[in-house]
Each structure stands twice: as C-alpha cells, then as structure tokens.
Coordinates of C-alpha atoms in Angstrom, one line a residue:
X1 CA -46.3 -54.8 33.7
X2 CA -49.2 -52.4 34.7
X3 CA -49.1 -48.7 33.8
X4 CA -50.0 -45.5 35.3
X5 CA -53.6 -44.9 35.0
X6 CA -53.9 -41.2 36.4
X7 CA -56.6 -39.5 34.4
X8 CA -57.4 -35.7 33.7
X9 CA -59.5 -34.0 36.3
X10 CA -62.4 -31.9 35.5
X11 CA -61.4 -28.3 36.9
X12 CA -63.7 -25.5 37.2
X13 CA -62.6 -22.1 35.5
X14 CA -62.3 -20.6 39.3
X15 CA -60.0 -23.6 39.7
X16 CA -57.4 -23.3 36.5
X17 CA -57.1 -19.2 37.5
X18 CA -56.2 -20.4 40.9
X19 CA -53.7 -23.0 39.9
X20 CA -52.3 -20.5 37.5
X21 CA -51.7 -18.1 39.9
X22 CA -50.1 -20.6 42.3
X23 CA -47.5 -21.5 39.5
X24 CA -46.8 -18.3 38.5
X25 CA -45.9 -17.3 42.2
X26 CA -43.9 -20.6 42.6
X27 CA -42.1 -20.3 39.6
X28 CA -41.2 -16.6 39.9
X29 CA -37.8 -15.5 38.9
X30 CA -36.8 -18.7 37.6
X31 CA -34.3 -18.6 35.0
X32 CA -35.4 -21.2 32.5
X33 CA -39.3 -21.4 32.8
X34 CA -41.3 -24.2 31.2
X35 CA -44.9 -24.1 29.7
X36 CA -47.4 -25.3 31.9
X37 CA -50.2 -27.4 31.4
X38 CA -53.1 -28.5 33.8
X39 CA -54.5 -31.6 32.4
X40 CA -55.2 -31.0 28.7
X41 CA -55.5 -27.3 28.9
X42 CA -52.1 -25.5 28.0
X43 CA -52.2 -22.8 31.1
X44 CA -49.3 -20.6 30.4
X45 CA -46.2 -20.4 28.2
X46 CA -43.8 -18.0 29.7
X47 CA -41.3 -18.0 26.7
X48 CA -41.6 -18.9 23.2
X49 CA -39.7 -21.9 22.9
X50 CA -39.7 -23.5 26.6
X51 CA -37.2 -26.3 27.3
X52 CA -40.0 -28.5 28.6
X53 CA -43.3 -28.5 29.9
X54 CA -44.7 -29.2 33.1
X55 CA -47.6 -31.0 33.4
X56 CA -50.2 -31.2 36.3
X57 CA -52.6 -33.7 35.9
X58 CA -54.4 -33.2 39.3
X59 CA -54.8 -29.6 41.0
X60 CA -55.1 -31.5 44.4
X61 CA -51.4 -31.9 44.0
X62 CA -50.8 -27.8 44.1
X63 CA -53.2 -27.6 47.0
X64 CA -51.3 -30.1 49.0
X65 CA -47.9 -28.3 48.2
X66 CA -49.1 -25.3 49.5
X67 CA -50.8 -26.4 52.7
X68 CA -48.2 -29.4 53.7
X69 CA -44.9 -28.5 51.6
X70 CA -43.1 -31.7 51.3
X71 CA -40.0 -31.7 48.9
X72 CA -40.4 -35.3 48.4
X73 CA -44.0 -35.2 47.5
X74 CA -42.8 -33.7 43.8
X75 CA -40.9 -36.9 43.2
X76 CA -43.6 -39.2 44.7
X77 CA -46.1 -37.2 42.3
X78 CA -43.6 -37.8 39.4
X79 CA -43.5 -41.4 40.2
X80 CA -47.2 -42.0 40.0
X81 CA -47.8 -39.7 36.8
X82 CA -49.8 -36.8 38.9
X83 CA -47.3 -34.2 37.1
X84 CA -45.2 -35.2 34.4
X85 CA -42.6 -33.8 32.0
X86 CA -42.6 -33.3 28.4
X87 CA -39.1 -32.3 27.1
X88 CA -35.5 -31.7 28.6
X89 CA -35.9 -33.9 32.1
X90 CA -32.5 -32.3 33.0
X91 CA -33.2 -28.3 32.8
X92 CA -36.7 -29.2 34.4
X93 CA -34.6 -30.8 37.4
X94 CA -33.0 -27.4 37.5
X95 CA -36.5 -26.7 39.8
X96 CA -34.6 -28.2 42.6
X97 CA -32.1 -25.6 43.0
X98 CA -34.9 -22.9 42.4
X99 CA -37.1 -24.0 45.3
X100 CA -34.2 -24.6 47.7
X101 CA -33.4 -20.6 47.4
X102 CA -37.0 -19.7 47.0
X103 CA -38.9 -17.7 49.7
X104 CA -42.1 -15.7 49.9
X105 CA -43.5 -12.8 51.6
X106 CA -46.1 -13.2 54.2
X107 CA -48.9 -11.6 51.5
X108 CA -47.8 -14.1 48.9
X109 CA -47.9 -16.8 51.6
X110 CA -51.7 -15.8 52.2
X111 CA -52.3 -15.4 48.6
X112 CA -50.9 -19.0 48.1
X113 CA -53.3 -20.5 50.7
X114 CA -56.5 -18.4 49.4
X115 CA -55.8 -20.1 46.0
X116 CA -54.9 -23.5 47.1
X117 CA -58.2 -23.6 49.0
X118 CA -60.5 -22.9 45.7
X119 CA -58.9 -26.2 44.3
X120 CA -60.6 -29.3 44.7
X121 CA -59.2 -32.5 46.0
X122 CA -61.1 -35.8 45.1
X123 CA -61.0 -38.9 46.6
X124 CA -59.3 -40.1 43.5
X125 CA -56.5 -37.3 43.7
X126 CA -53.5 -39.5 42.6
X127 CA -52.1 -38.6 45.9
X128 CA -52.4 -41.7 48.0
X129 CA -49.6 -44.2 47.8
X130 CA -50.1 -46.8 44.7
X131 CA -49.3 -50.5 45.2
X132 CA -46.7 -50.3 42.6
X133 CA -44.8 -47.2 44.2
X134 CA -45.1 -48.8 48.0
X135 CA -43.7 -51.9 46.5
X136 CA -40.6 -49.6 45.4
X137 CA -40.2 -47.7 49.0
X138 CA -37.8 -49.0 51.3
X139 CA -39.0 -49.6 54.9
X140 CA -37.7 -51.2 58.1
X141 CA -34.3 -49.7 57.5
X142 CA -32.5 -48.2 60.5
X143 CA -28.6 -48.2 59.5
X144 CA -28.1 -51.1 61.6
X145 CA -26.3 -52.9 58.8
X146 CA -27.2 -56.3 60.2
X147 CA -26.5 -59.2 57.7
X148 CA -30.0 -59.5 57.1
X149 CA -30.8 -55.8 56.5
X150 CA -27.8 -55.5 54.3
X151 CA -29.1 -58.6 52.3
X152 CA -32.6 -57.1 52.2
X153 CA -31.3 -53.7 51.0
X154 CA -29.2 -55.2 48.4
X155 CA -31.8 -57.6 47.3
X156 CA -34.3 -54.2 47.2
X157 CA -31.7 -52.5 44.6
X158 CA -30.3 -55.3 42.5
X159 CA -32.9 -57.8 42.2
X160 CA -35.3 -55.7 40.2
X161 CA -34.9 -57.8 36.9
X162 CA -31.5 -58.7 35.6
X163 CA -33.1 -58.0 32.1
X164 CA -34.1 -54.5 33.0
X165 CA -30.5 -53.6 33.8
X166 CA -29.2 -55.2 30.5
X167 CA -31.2 -52.6 28.9
X168 CA -29.0 -49.8 29.6
X169 CA -25.9 -50.8 31.0
X170 CA -22.9 -51.7 28.7
X171 CA -22.2 -55.0 27.1
X172 CA -19.8 -56.3 30.0
X173 CA -22.6 -55.1 32.3
X174 CA -20.6 -52.6 34.6
X175 CA -22.6 -50.8 37.2
X176 CA -20.2 -48.2 38.2
X177 CA -18.9 -45.4 36.5
X178 CA -16.9 -46.0 33.0
X179 CA -13.5 -44.5 32.5
X180 CA -13.6 -42.0 29.3
X181 CA -10.4 -41.2 27.7
X182 CA -12.5 -38.7 25.5
X183 CA -15.9 -37.5 26.2
X184 CA -16.9 -38.8 22.9
X185 CA -16.1 -42.4 24.1
X186 CA -19.0 -45.1 23.8
X187 CA -20.3 -46.3 27.4
X188 CA -18.8 -49.8 26.0
X189 CA -15.7 -48.2 25.3
X190 CA -15.5 -46.5 28.5
X191 CA -16.5 -50.0 30.7
X192 CA -13.5 -51.5 28.9
X193 CA -11.2 -49.0 29.9
X194 CA -12.5 -48.9 33.3
X195 CA -12.0 -52.6 33.8
X196 CA -8.7 -52.5 32.3
X197 CA -7.4 -49.3 34.4
X198 CA -8.5 -51.4 37.7
X199 CA -6.5 -54.5 36.6
X200 CA -3.4 -52.0 35.9
X201 CA -3.8 -50.2 39.2
X202 CA -3.9 -53.8 40.7
X203 CA -1.0 -54.7 39.0
X204 CA -2.3 -57.9 38.5
X205 CA 0.0 -60.8 37.6
X206 CA -0.9 -64.4 36.0
X207 CA -1.8 -66.9 38.8
X208 CA -2.4 -64.3 41.4
X209 CA -5.5 -64.8 43.7
X210 CA -8.1 -61.6 43.1
X211 CA -11.0 -61.2 45.4
X212 CA -13.7 -58.8 44.4
X213 CA -16.1 -57.9 47.1
X214 CA -19.3 -56.7 45.4
X215 CA -18.7 -58.5 42.0
X216 CA -22.1 -57.7 40.8
X217 CA -22.9 -59.4 37.2
X218 CA -19.1 -60.9 37.2
X219 CA -17.4 -58.0 34.6
X220 CA -14.6 -57.6 36.7
X221 CA -13.6 -60.9 37.6
X222 CA -14.2 -62.4 34.2
X223 CA -12.4 -59.6 32.6
X224 CA -9.1 -60.2 35.1
X225 CA -9.4 -64.0 34.4
X226 CA -9.7 -63.5 30.5
X227 CA -7.1 -60.5 30.0
X228 CA -4.6 -61.2 33.3
X229 CA -4.5 -64.8 33.7
X230 CA -5.8 -64.4 37.7
X231 CA -7.4 -66.7 39.7
X232 CA -10.8 -64.5 40.6
X233 CA -13.3 -65.2 43.3
X234 CA -16.5 -62.9 43.5
X235 CA -18.8 -62.4 46.4
X236 CA -22.3 -60.7 46.0
X237 CA -25.5 -60.6 48.4
X238 CA -27.9 -60.3 45.2
X239 CA -29.4 -63.6 43.9
X240 CA -30.0 -62.6 40.6
X241 CA -26.5 -61.0 40.0
X242 CA -25.2 -64.8 41.3
X243 CA -27.4 -66.5 38.9
X244 CA -26.2 -64.1 36.0
X245 CA -22.5 -64.2 36.8
X246 CA -22.5 -68.0 37.3
X247 CA -24.1 -68.8 33.7
X248 CA -21.5 -66.1 32.3
X249 CA -18.5 -68.1 33.6
X250 CA -20.0 -71.0 32.0
X251 CA -20.4 -69.5 28.7
X252 CA -17.1 -68.1 28.7
X253 CA -15.4 -71.3 29.6
X254 CA -13.6 -69.7 32.6
X255 CA -15.0 -72.2 35.3
X256 CA -11.0 -72.8 36.1
X257 CA -10.4 -69.5 37.0
X258 CA -13.3 -67.9 38.2
X259 CA -15.7 -68.4 40.9
X260 CA -18.7 -66.5 42.6
X261 CA -20.7 -67.1 45.5
X262 CA -23.6 -65.4 47.7
X263 CA -21.5 -64.5 51.1
X264 CA -21.6 -61.6 53.1
X265 CA -18.2 -59.8 53.3
X266 CA -18.2 -60.4 57.3
X267 CA -18.4 -64.2 56.7
X268 CA -15.3 -64.4 54.4
X269 CA -12.8 -67.4 55.8
X270 CA -8.8 -67.3 55.8
X271 CA -5.8 -65.5 56.4
X272 CA -3.8 -64.1 53.6
X273 CA -5.8 -65.8 51.3
X274 CA -5.5 -63.2 48.2
X275 CA -2.8 -61.3 46.4
X276 CA -5.1 -58.4 45.6
X277 CA -8.4 -57.2 46.7
X278 CA -11.0 -55.2 44.7
X279 CA -14.5 -53.3 46.0
X280 CA -16.3 -51.3 43.1
X281 CA -19.2 -49.6 44.0
X282 CA -20.1 -51.7 46.9
X283 CA -18.4 -49.8 50.3
X284 CA -21.6 -47.2 50.1
X285 CA -23.7 -50.1 51.4
X286 CA -21.3 -51.1 54.2
X287 CA -22.5 -48.3 56.6
X288 CA -20.3 -45.7 58.0
X289 CA -20.1 -47.4 61.4
X290 CA -19.2 -51.0 59.7
X291 CA -16.1 -49.5 57.9
X292 CA -13.7 -50.4 60.2
X293 CA -15.0 -53.9 60.4
X294 CA -14.8 -53.8 56.6
X295 CA -11.4 -52.6 56.4
X296 CA -10.5 -55.2 59.2
X297 CA -11.7 -58.0 56.8
X298 CA -9.8 -57.0 53.9
X299 CA -6.7 -56.8 56.1
X300 CA -7.1 -60.4 57.2
X301 CA -8.0 -61.9 53.8
X302 CA -5.1 -59.9 51.9
X303 CA -1.5 -61.2 52.3
X304 CA 1.5 -58.8 53.5
X305 CA 2.3 -56.4 50.8
X306 CA -1.1 -57.2 48.9
X307 CA -2.9 -54.6 47.0
X308 CA -6.4 -53.3 47.9
X309 CA -8.4 -51.2 45.6
X310 CA -11.3 -49.5 47.2
X311 CA -13.4 -47.6 44.3
X312 CA -16.8 -45.5 45.7
X313 CA -18.9 -42.6 45.9
X314 CA -18.2 -39.8 48.3
X315 CA -19.9 -36.5 49.0
X316 CA -18.9 -33.2 50.1
X317 CA -20.0 -33.2 53.5
X318 CA -19.2 -35.3 56.7
X319 CA -21.0 -38.1 57.5
X320 CA -24.5 -38.9 56.4
X321 CA -26.7 -36.6 57.8
X322 CA -30.8 -36.5 56.9
X323 CA -31.6 -34.3 54.1
X324 CA -34.0 -34.0 51.2
X325 CA -31.2 -35.9 49.0
X326 CA -30.4 -38.4 51.6
X327 CA -34.1 -39.5 52.3
X328 CA -35.0 -39.7 48.7
X329 CA -31.9 -42.1 48.3
X330 CA -32.6 -44.2 51.0
X331 CA -36.2 -44.2 50.7
X332 CA -36.6 -45.1 46.7
X333 CA -33.2 -46.1 45.5
X334 CA -30.4 -47.3 48.2
X335 CA -32.1 -48.6 51.5
X336 CA -29.2 -47.8 54.3
X337 CA -26.5 -46.7 51.9
X338 CA -24.4 -44.0 53.3
X339 CA -21.5 -41.6 52.2
X340 CA -18.7 -39.9 53.5
X341 CA -16.4 -37.2 52.3
X342 CA -12.9 -38.8 50.8
X343 CA -10.8 -37.2 53.3
X344 CA -12.7 -39.6 56.3
X345 CA -12.6 -42.5 53.8
X346 CA -8.8 -42.3 53.9
X347 CA -8.4 -41.6 57.2
X348 CA -10.4 -44.9 58.0
X349 CA -8.3 -47.2 55.7
X350 CA -4.9 -45.6 57.2
X351 CA -6.5 -46.4 60.7
X352 CA -6.9 -49.8 59.6
X353 CA -3.0 -50.4 58.8
X354 CA -3.4 -49.9 55.4
X355 CA -0.7 -47.5 53.3
X356 CA -2.3 -45.3 50.4
X357 CA -0.5 -45.4 47.2
X358 CA -2.9 -43.6 44.7
X359 CA -6.1 -41.7 45.0
X360 CA -7.7 -40.9 41.7
X361 CA -11.0 -38.8 41.3
X362 CA -13.3 -39.8 38.8
X363 CA -16.3 -37.2 39.2
X364 CA -16.6 -36.3 35.9
X365 CA -16.5 -39.9 34.4
X366 CA -19.5 -40.8 36.2
X367 CA -21.6 -37.6 35.3
X368 CA -20.9 -39.0 31.6
X369 CA -21.8 -42.6 32.6
X370 CA -25.0 -41.6 34.5
X371 CA -26.4 -39.5 31.1
X372 CA -25.6 -42.4 29.1
X373 CA -27.3 -44.9 31.2
X374 CA -30.4 -42.5 31.2
X375 CA -30.0 -41.9 27.1
X376 CA -30.3 -45.9 27.1
X377 CA -33.1 -46.4 29.4
X378 CA -35.2 -43.6 27.9
X379 CA -34.6 -45.0 24.3
X380 CA -35.6 -48.6 25.4
X381 CA -38.7 -47.4 27.7
X382 CA -41.3 -50.0 26.2
X383 CA -38.6 -52.8 26.6
X384 CA -38.1 -51.6 30.0
X385 CA -41.8 -51.4 30.8
X386 CA -42.2 -55.4 29.9
X387 CA -39.6 -55.8 32.9
X388 CA -40.9 -53.4 35.7
X389 CA -44.0 -51.2 36.3
X390 CA -43.9 -47.8 35.1
X391 CA -43.3 -46.6 38.8
X392 CA -40.1 -48.3 38.8
X393 CA -39.2 -47.0 35.4
X394 CA -39.6 -43.3 36.6
X395 CA -37.9 -43.7 39.8
X396 CA -34.5 -45.1 38.2
X397 CA -35.0 -42.4 35.3
X398 CA -35.4 -39.7 37.7
X399 CA -32.6 -40.9 40.3
X400 CA -29.8 -41.1 37.5
X401 CA -30.9 -38.0 35.8
X402 CA -30.4 -36.0 39.2
X403 CA -27.2 -37.8 40.3
X404 CA -25.6 -36.8 36.7
X405 CA -26.7 -33.3 37.8
X406 CA -25.0 -33.8 41.1
X407 CA -21.7 -35.2 40.2
X408 CA -21.7 -32.3 37.6
X409 CA -22.2 -29.7 40.2
X410 CA -19.6 -31.3 42.7
X411 CA -22.0 -32.1 45.7
X412 CA -21.0 -35.9 45.1
X413 CA -17.8 -37.5 43.8
X414 CA -16.4 -40.8 43.2
X415 CA -12.5 -41.9 43.9
X416 CA -10.3 -45.1 43.4
X417 CA -8.5 -45.5 46.3
X418 CA -5.2 -48.4 45.9
X419 CA -3.6 -49.0 49.3
X420 CA -1.5 -52.0 50.6
X421 CA -1.3 -53.7 53.5
X422 CA 1.8 -53.0 55.5
X423 CA 4.6 -55.8 54.9
X424 CA 7.8 -53.8 56.7
X425 CA 8.7 -51.0 54.5
X426 CA 8.3 -52.6 51.5
X427 CA 6.9 -50.8 48.4
X428 CA 4.5 -53.2 46.2
X429 CA 3.8 -50.4 43.3
X430 CA 6.5 -49.1 40.6
X431 CA 8.2 -46.1 41.4
X432 CA 6.2 -43.9 38.9
X433 CA 2.4 -44.4 37.4
X434 CA 4.0 -44.8 33.8
X435 CA 2.7 -48.5 33.8
X436 CA -0.6 -47.6 33.8
X437 CA -0.8 -45.5 30.7
X438 CA 1.8 -47.6 28.6

C-alpha cells in the first residue's frame, strides 16, 4: 500500500516569522498549548512539557486557513500528512473546542491576512486532493436511502478490509460498543458481556427464531446459537462481512442453527416469522425518513408478543442538521448516516405499534470502547498499512478518537431499547430485571 509522500518545504526567514505570528494568534488563550514545528524547525514551545507537538509541513496550509477558513480543511490536511500530531491525539483534538469559541478583532484579522500573504504557496503544496483521499470521500449520496445507495454506503464503510477491522476489534469481531462491568475490563471481556447482555434482554429460549438485522461479521448470531440454542438468521449489505460470517459459521459447526444472507431489510419476506429481532448499530444507516418503514418491517416479521432490541447511536439534538461534525461523518466515514435524539426514536417506535419495556443508556461504554479501538489500531499501525493506505488509516484514527471525546462530552449517546409487538394486553418480559443480572 502507498504511504504519504508529503515533503518539508523550504521556507524563507520571513515566512517562518509570519507562520509563527499566525500560529500565536490562532492558539492565543488555549488552555493546553502544543509545541509547534514548521517542517523540521521547532518554531515555538509554549510550555516546558507540551502534551503534543503540532507539525505543519507546508506554510500554504496556514495561508489557506486564513484566506478561506474551512474547519474540514484541518481534517483533510491531517489525512494527507500536511499537518501531523506527535504526542497525545486526544489533547490535540481539544483544538476543536478552542476554535469553536475563537474570535478575533478586526485588527488581528488584518494582521493575519498580511502575514498569510507572506507565505508562498507551492504548486505541490499538499492541499490538492490525493488519489487515496479521493477514494475515501463519499460522493453522490443525498440521504434518499434507496436500496442501491444504501448498498453503496454500507460497502463504503464496511468493505474496507476484513483483516483491517480484525486488527483492532475484539476476538468476537463486534463493531459496536462493549458492555464494561468495570472500567478495567478488557475489550474482549466487554464485548462478550455485551453479547450475553443482549441475549438476556431478549430472553432467548432454546429453539426460538432470532433475526439480526445488520449482522456484521456474525458475532451475535453465532453467540446466540452457541450459548442459547436459538435458530439465528442474520442479514447484511456488506459482501465482505457476509463471506467472513459464512466461513465463521462453518468453522464453528453452526450450519444447522445459523444462516446469513446479503439482503436489504426492506426485502425480508413473511409475517410473524421470528420470535425475537435484534438490530445492533444498524438503524443509524436507515435514514430518518425511512425509520417508519424500518419499524413496519420489524412489526411484520415479528410474532405477536415477540421482543425487539434496537441498539443505536443518538445525539443530543433533534434531526440531522448540517454541521461541521455531520459533514465530516457523511463525507469520510458514514455516507448517508443520520442520527436523532433518543426521545424521537422511542416516539417513532411507539407510533409503529411497539410497546417499550426497557431503555438503557450506554454512553460511557462506547467512550471506553472507542479508546480501546484507537489504542489497538495505533499499536498495529504497520500491519494496518499493509491492508489500507495511510490516508484511510488516518481517517479511522481521527474519527474514532474524536468520537470517544464526543461520547465523553455527552453530545453523542447510545441506547438499547427493548420493545415488543403488542399482543392484546400480554406482558412478555418478567416483572423485574433481576433475570438480567443473575
């Protein structure tokens, strides 16, 4: 796989001085300032033991930031290696909050403009899209969520490389938040906890029929069949996930209990086919306008009195408004992904005829999971670069670290909602939750 080839530029003494003045103004008042480096020259160290060093490999980036501010430019520059971070990535991402509340006087703006014009922009300034970056930017997605665009969006995110995901996911290969009984649980233990927690919430019984919508690499369907004796069926839109899951089913000898197929949830057939339905980290891809259709399909295939566990990410605002954060996610990571607040998700489920029995927030669990993923990805960087190019590696590293901070700050949440298809006045769960923790 190719590596970044951005090289240091030759900068005049006046350029270094201008760059330093720009950086001082942009970082003025920051609580935890970094050391600064332009090319191979240390420009300034604002404290004796900075937690990270911000490296600018091309002065053209500073010029462009001043003349045409664009928050996503910093992310793209990091992906291409035009800027880099040595040290604590999480502290460096605190720059986002700094710039969100950042303001300048008109005199400072004029001074920034004057200094920016002193910086030479090369024809090879590293600011033009690279081929590897262009291949990882989602295009032609408009949140219409047709079968074709949903297939393409899922492929964009999940068909990167099975081996790449395997480097930083747990042994069960669960790509959603773990369930930590203690903060020092290993990732493997937390994901086993989570699989069992889901099965207990669904009150799975031997011989029951379970549907897992968005089954990923097959972790839940295999766990439910092996540990609880159910007949499990999973659907996915990822060809690579499908191939891995089928091989896993064969290797674990679960062919008589577990099946998986490439299928859109809208194309599920039959009525009252399944006793239980799970959807783990999938409904974020459905699209807000399509959620009623999604719930209607679950209603149709679930038997009366059957349980439905919907596990997914939410955020603290209603709807999916265009912001820097949503644009970043849709452009580089999850094309056509959309989130809503948990109260709207519950209301939609109730409007579709479900009775809600349990809602559990797992926000700190996802923050812990993401920090584990980032640590594991960083530890296996060289192996990862044999599976993907460095741009893709950097996109995933930055995305997951930023998400960890967002979950920790509370702007993003995640909930498991257990509901049932109404069946007269029946109550399909125990009177208490004691069975979940016995």
